[in-house]
PDB file of C-alpha atoms in Angstrom:
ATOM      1  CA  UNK A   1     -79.624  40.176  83.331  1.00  0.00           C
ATOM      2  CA  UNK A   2     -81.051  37.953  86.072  1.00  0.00           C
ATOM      3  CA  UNK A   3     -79.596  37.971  89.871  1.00  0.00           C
ATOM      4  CA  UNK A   4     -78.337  34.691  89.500  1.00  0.00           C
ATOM      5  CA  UNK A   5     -76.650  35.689  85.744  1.00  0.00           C
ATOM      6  CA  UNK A   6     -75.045  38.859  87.537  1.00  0.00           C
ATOM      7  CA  UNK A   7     -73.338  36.374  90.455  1.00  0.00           C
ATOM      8  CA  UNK A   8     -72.322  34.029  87.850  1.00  0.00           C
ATOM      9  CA  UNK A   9     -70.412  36.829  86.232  1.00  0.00           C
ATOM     10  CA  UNK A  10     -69.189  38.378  89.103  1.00  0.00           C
ATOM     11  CA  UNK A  11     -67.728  34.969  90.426  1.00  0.00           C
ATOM     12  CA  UNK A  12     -65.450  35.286  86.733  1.00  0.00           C
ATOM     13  CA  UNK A  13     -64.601  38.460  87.906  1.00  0.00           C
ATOM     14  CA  UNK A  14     -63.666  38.206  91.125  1.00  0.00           C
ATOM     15  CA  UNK A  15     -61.808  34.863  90.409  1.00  0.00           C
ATOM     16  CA  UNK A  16     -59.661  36.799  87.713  1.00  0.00           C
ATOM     17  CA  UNK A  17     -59.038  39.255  90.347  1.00  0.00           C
ATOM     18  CA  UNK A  18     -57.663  36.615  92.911  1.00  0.00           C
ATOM     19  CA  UNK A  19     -53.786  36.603  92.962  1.00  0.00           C
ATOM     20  CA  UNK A  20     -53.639  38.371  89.790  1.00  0.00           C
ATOM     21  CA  UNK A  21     -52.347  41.839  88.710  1.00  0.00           C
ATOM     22  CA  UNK A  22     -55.661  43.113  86.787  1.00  0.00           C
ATOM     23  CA  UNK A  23     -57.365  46.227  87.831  1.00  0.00           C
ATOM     24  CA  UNK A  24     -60.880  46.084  88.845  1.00  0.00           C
ATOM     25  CA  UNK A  25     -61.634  47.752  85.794  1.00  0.00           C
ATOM     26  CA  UNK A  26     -59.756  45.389  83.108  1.00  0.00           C
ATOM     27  CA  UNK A  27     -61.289  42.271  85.044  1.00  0.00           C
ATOM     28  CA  UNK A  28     -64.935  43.779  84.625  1.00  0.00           C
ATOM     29  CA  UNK A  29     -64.170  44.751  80.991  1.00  0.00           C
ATOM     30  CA  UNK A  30     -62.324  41.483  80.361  1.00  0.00           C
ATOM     31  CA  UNK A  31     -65.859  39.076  81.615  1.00  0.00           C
ATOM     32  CA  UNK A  32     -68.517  42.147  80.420  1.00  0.00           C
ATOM     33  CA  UNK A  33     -69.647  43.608  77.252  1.00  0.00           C
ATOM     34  CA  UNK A  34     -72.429  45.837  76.841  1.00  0.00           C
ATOM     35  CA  UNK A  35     -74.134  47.678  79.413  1.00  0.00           C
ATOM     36  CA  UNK A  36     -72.985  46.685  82.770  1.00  0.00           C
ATOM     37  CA  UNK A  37     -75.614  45.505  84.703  1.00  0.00           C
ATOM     38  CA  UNK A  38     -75.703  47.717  88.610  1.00  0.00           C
ATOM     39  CA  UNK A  39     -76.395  44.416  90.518  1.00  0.00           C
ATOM     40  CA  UNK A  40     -73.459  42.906  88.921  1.00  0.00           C
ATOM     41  CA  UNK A  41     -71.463  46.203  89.620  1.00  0.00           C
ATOM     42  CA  UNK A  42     -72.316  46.252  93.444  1.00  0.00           C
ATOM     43  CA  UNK A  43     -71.776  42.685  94.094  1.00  0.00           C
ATOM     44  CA  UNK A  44     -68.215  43.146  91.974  1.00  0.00           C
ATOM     45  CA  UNK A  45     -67.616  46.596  93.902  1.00  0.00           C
ATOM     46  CA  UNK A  46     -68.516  45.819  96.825  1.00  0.00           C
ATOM     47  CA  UNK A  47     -66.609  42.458  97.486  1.00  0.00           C
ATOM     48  CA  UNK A  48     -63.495  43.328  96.250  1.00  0.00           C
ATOM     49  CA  UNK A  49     -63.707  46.574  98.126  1.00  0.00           C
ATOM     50  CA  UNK A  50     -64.233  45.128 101.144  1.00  0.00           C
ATOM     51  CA  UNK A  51     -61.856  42.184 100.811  1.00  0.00           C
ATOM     52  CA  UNK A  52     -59.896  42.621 103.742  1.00  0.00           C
ATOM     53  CA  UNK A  53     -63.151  42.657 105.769  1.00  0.00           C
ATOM     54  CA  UNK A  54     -64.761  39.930 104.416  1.00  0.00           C
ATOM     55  CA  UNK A  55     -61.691  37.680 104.760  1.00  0.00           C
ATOM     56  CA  UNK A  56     -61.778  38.570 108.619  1.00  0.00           C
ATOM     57  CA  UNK A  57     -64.976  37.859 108.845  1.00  0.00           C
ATOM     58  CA  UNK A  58     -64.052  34.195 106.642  1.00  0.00           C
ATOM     59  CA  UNK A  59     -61.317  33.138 108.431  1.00  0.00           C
ATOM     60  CA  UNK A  60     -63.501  32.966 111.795  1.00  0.00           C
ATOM     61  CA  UNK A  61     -65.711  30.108 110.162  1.00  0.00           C
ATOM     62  CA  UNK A  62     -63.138  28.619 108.553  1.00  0.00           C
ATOM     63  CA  UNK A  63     -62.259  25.631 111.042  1.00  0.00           C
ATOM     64  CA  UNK A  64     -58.993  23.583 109.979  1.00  0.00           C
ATOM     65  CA  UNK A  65     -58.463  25.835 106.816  1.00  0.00           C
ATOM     66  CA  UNK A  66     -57.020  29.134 105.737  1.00  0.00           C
ATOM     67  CA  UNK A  67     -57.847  31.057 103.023  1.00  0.00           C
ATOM     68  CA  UNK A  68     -54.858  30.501 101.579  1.00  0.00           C
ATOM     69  CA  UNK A  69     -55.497  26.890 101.346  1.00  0.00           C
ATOM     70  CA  UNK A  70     -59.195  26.825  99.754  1.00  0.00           C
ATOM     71  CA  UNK A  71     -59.094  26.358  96.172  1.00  0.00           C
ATOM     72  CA  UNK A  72     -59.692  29.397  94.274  1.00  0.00           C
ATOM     73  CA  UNK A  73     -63.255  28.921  93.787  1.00  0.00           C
ATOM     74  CA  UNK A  74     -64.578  27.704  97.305  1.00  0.00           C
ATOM     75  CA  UNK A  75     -62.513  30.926  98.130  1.00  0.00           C
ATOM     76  CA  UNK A  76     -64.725  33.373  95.393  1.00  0.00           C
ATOM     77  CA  UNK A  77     -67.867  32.066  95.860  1.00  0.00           C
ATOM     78  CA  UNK A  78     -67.684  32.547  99.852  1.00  0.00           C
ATOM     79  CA  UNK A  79     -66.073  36.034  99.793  1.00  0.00           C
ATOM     80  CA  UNK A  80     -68.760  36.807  97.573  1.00  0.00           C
ATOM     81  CA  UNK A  81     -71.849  35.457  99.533  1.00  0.00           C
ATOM     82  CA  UNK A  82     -70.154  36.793 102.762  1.00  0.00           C
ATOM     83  CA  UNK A  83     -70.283  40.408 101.263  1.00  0.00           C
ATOM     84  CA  UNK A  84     -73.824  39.856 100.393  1.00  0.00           C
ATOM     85  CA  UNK A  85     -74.587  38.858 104.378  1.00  0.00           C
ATOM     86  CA  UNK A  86     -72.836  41.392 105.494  1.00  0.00           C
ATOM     87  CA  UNK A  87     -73.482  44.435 103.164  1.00  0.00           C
ATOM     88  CA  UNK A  88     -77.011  43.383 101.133  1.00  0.00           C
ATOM     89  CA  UNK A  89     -79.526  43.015 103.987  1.00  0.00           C
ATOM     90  CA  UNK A  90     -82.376  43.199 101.456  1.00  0.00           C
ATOM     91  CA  UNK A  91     -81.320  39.617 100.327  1.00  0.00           C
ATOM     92  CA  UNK A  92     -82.457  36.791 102.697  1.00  0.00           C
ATOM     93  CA  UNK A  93     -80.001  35.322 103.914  1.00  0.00           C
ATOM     94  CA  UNK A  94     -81.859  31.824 102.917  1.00  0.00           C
ATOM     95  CA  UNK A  95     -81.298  33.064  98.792  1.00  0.00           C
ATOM     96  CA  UNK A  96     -77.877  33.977  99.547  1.00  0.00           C
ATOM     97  CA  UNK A  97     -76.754  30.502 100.574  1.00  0.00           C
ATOM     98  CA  UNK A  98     -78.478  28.395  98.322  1.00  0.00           C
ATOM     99  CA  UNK A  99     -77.180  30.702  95.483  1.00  0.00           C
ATOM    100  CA  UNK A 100     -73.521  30.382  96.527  1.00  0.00           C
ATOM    101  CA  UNK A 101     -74.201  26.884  96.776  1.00  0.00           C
ATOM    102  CA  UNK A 102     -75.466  26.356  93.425  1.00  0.00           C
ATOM    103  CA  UNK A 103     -72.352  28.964  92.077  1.00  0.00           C
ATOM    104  CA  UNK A 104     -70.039  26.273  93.785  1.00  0.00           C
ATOM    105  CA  UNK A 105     -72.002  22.881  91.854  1.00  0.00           C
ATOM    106  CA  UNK A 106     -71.745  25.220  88.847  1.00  0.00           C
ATOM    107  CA  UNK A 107     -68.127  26.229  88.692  1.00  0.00           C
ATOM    108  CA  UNK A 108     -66.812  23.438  90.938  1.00  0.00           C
ATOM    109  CA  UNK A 109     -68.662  20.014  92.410  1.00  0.00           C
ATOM    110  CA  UNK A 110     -70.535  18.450  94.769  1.00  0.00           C
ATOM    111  CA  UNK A 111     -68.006  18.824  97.152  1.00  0.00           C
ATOM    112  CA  UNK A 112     -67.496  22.434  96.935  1.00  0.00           C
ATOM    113  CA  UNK A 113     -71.284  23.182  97.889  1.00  0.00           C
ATOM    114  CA  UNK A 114     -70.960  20.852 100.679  1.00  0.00           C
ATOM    115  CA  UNK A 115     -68.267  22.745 102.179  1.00  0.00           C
ATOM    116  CA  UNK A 116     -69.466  26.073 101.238  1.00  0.00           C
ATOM    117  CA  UNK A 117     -72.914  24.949 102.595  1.00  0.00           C
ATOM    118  CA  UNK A 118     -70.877  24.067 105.955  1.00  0.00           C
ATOM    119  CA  UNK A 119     -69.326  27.416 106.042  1.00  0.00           C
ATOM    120  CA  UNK A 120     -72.178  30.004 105.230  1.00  0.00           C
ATOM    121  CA  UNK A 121     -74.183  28.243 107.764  1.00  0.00           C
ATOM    122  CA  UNK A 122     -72.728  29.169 110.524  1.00  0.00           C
ATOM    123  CA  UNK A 123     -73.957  32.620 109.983  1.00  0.00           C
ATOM    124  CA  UNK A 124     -77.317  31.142 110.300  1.00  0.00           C
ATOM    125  CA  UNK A 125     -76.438  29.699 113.068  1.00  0.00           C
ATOM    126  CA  UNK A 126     -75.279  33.388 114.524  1.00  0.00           C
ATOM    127  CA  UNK A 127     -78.612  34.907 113.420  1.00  0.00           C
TER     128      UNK A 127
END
């Protein structure tokens, strides 16, 4: 499975997870079969794991929103790339963004990689 297969998947998983009573564990099972593939497994892992982080982190780039208010997958897509910032320093940061951006035209629009675009560059701008 290729890197950008794995965060395709683990956007499913992690949007099934949002606001919903699964376990980690049925919401892997329920988007996987076969072998699970350990990239995949981190990013899942690792994201929801360190939800409450990640949305700290969020909501101090988030200007005008709150989480509560993104649509669902503006919402996965960034808590997703921001646990790769934060927690996968062997990814440039550069590959991160453009992938989360291309999740976003994938599973939402134009619009959606605009503002997650806006968003995920401000860490850039931090760097």
């Amino acid at each position: 499975m290729k890197r950008r297969e794995a965060r395709e998947k683990a956007v499913q998983t992690l949007f099934q997870l949002d606001n919903s009573e699964m376990t980690l564990a049925e919401a892997i099972t329920y988007i996987m079969d076969g072998p699970i593939n350990p990239f995949y497994e981190s990013l899942v892992k690792g994201t929801f794991e360190n939800r409450e982080e990640i949305d700290k982190v969020l909501v101090g780039k988030l200007e005008n929103w709150s989480l509560d208010r993104l649509p669902k997958i503006e919402r996965t897509v960034l808590r997703l790339a921001v646990y790769e910032l934060l927690y996968q320093e062997e990814v440039p940061h550069r590959v991160i963004l453009n992938e989360a951006i291309e999740l976003c035209k994938h599973f939402g629009d134009e619009k959606s990689g605009r503002f997650v675009n806006g968003v995920l560059s401000k860490f850039e701008e931090e760097k």
